[in-house]
Amino acid sequence: MSNDFTTAMRTAAINHSRPSTPGAEWWRSAVIYQIYPRSFADASGDGIGDLVGITERLSALSDLGVDAIWLSPFFRSPQRDAGYDVSDYCDVDPIFGSLADFDALRDRAHDLGLRVIVDLVPNHCSIDHPWFQQALAAEPGSLERDRFMFRDGRGENGELPPNNWQSIFGGNAWTRIIETDGTPGPWYLHIFDTSQPDFNWKNPWVWEQFRQILRFWLNRGVDGFRVDVAHGLMKKEGLPDVVEVADAAGLADAISAPHEVPYWAQPEVHEVYRDWHRVLAEYEGDRVLCAEAWVEPLAKAALWVRPDEMHQAFNFSYLGTPWEAERLRAVIDESIDAFTAVGAPSTWVLSNHDVVRHPSRYGLDTYGAAPASGIGPNTVDKPDDVLGLARGRAATALMLSLPGSAYLYQGEELGLPEVIELDDHVREDPTFHRTNGEVYGRDGCRVPIPWETASPAFGFSSSGDSWLPQPADFARFARDVQHGDPASTLELYRAALRLRAEHRLGTGALVWLEGYGNDVVALRNGSVTVLANVGSLAVDLPAGEVLLSSTPLSGRMLPSDTTVWIAVD
Ligand code: GLC
């Protein structure tokens, strides 16, 4: 079947007046591509990507064969956490463009058959948000203060933070304010950066604001929301100390830390998503809510996607699984069991804007090291790029064969590695600065992506500017040099996405196969046999037409660190 066929299928599906049958909604099997707007394409030439740049480049994504895009925040923001610090939820930040630019992007995407998901950041806003500014200006005990988490300090004069909570980015999770008369006041909670005050989700006013924000974007025709820090909104009554303090060495470390953490996964949070489910149900078509809930085990994460809550939750357990056959089989089984138990599809993901890119992770000796800690010039364990890319390609080919929905992060279709050599002064991740450079953080996966090998900034920006410097090595990863080269990572992704659609793998069912040895992850999904050789020895290939191979094959052998798809006779 041709690309035209798959595009036609996607286009036909984008008809908001025609909801699909329950159980057959588009998001159950969709491949969703994450765009990180500041690093995708810069039309204005200021070195920061923007919405016009995205619109101009969108056809590359329909050509790739994805079903939807998720845009990381492009809302008004002082950009202290790259837009995850929002100062106006219903407007576009001028560095990214305007609401009219968003409308044009949405229309172009829908014309190309791509759904559009936007990022919603409900746990906190920016200190620049008028709501927080009003809270600062208002009296202690006022309605305005009650929208946030203000508390008096401990100690004789309130000079100590209200409890021992630490910021995920390092340092204290509380900051003391100075009242308008110059006296020291209470403290406000910020689980992330000081510039990101947490909302008080026990206050119904906050609920109403977010209903309105959801409706604003739904009315503008978005197909859904990725919900930031979806496990964090509710804090345990009384804000008790964390008994075992999470190690702030990295986002992933801290967020998957002991479950007793009183700011994660409190049962009341689910009421919020039941409320939002009802808001989405007011709209035609199948709109989706996807939870960024770093919660383990998967059975617990699945609570976010019970039938009356969200629709998808990121599968961070899968993202964190090393390249080991037994662990991969176990996490795939656990994922399908956990999500099926609540009637939701499993999702799959290997990379995003918060973690070390997966080809680099797979090239590390110590894969298990917190993927969000980042890798920099002084990191001892540096990735083996060749091994990492082979494993990364094999891992993607395995992931895209699985039933459910998969998320891709911009640049992974080019096989981009993590950028390690970034000078301290160009790093922007607050994690790096809050830990005094001890944790490199996430800049290395956020470097603007290469489009054309011979253009300024590799086609990212016509001016040649780039908010993070691109390494010279990006030349060989540029999209134009990979396009049409059957050995390239780009063509591997295109072929996998085309075959995934043709063989309807996203809506298929997985059966494990025996007889290939312990080191081969062997499964059948409908008309396709999938073999991922995670071991160090080549194994015999079974009979059948090879549809896809993550490395070139010689003869009927499956080399190590390779995944093949074979047509079932
Ligand atoms: C989420 C985002 C991350 C951001 C944090 C605070 O984890 O993915 O990029 O820094 O929330 O909003």
Coordinates of C-alpha atoms in Angstrom, one line a residue, residues 23 72 133 137 167 185 202 257 279 284 371 373 377 444 493 518 549:
G23 CA -12.9 1.5 21.2
S72 CA 5.5 21.6 23.7
Q133 CA 1.3 39.0 40.7
A137 CA 0.0 42.4 45.9
S167 CA 12.7 21.3 44.1
G185 CA 6.2 37.3 54.5
K202 CA -8.0 22.6 46.6
A257 CA 11.5 8.3 44.0
V279 CA -15.2 19.0 29.4
E284 CA -17.4 16.5 18.9
P371 CA 18.3 9.7 31.8
S373 CA 20.7 13.9 34.6
P377 CA 32.0 17.2 28.9
G444 CA 21.7 18.2 25.2
Y493 CA 11.3 5.4 10.4
N518 CA 16.7 -15.9 25.6
S549 CA 15.4 -4.5 9.2

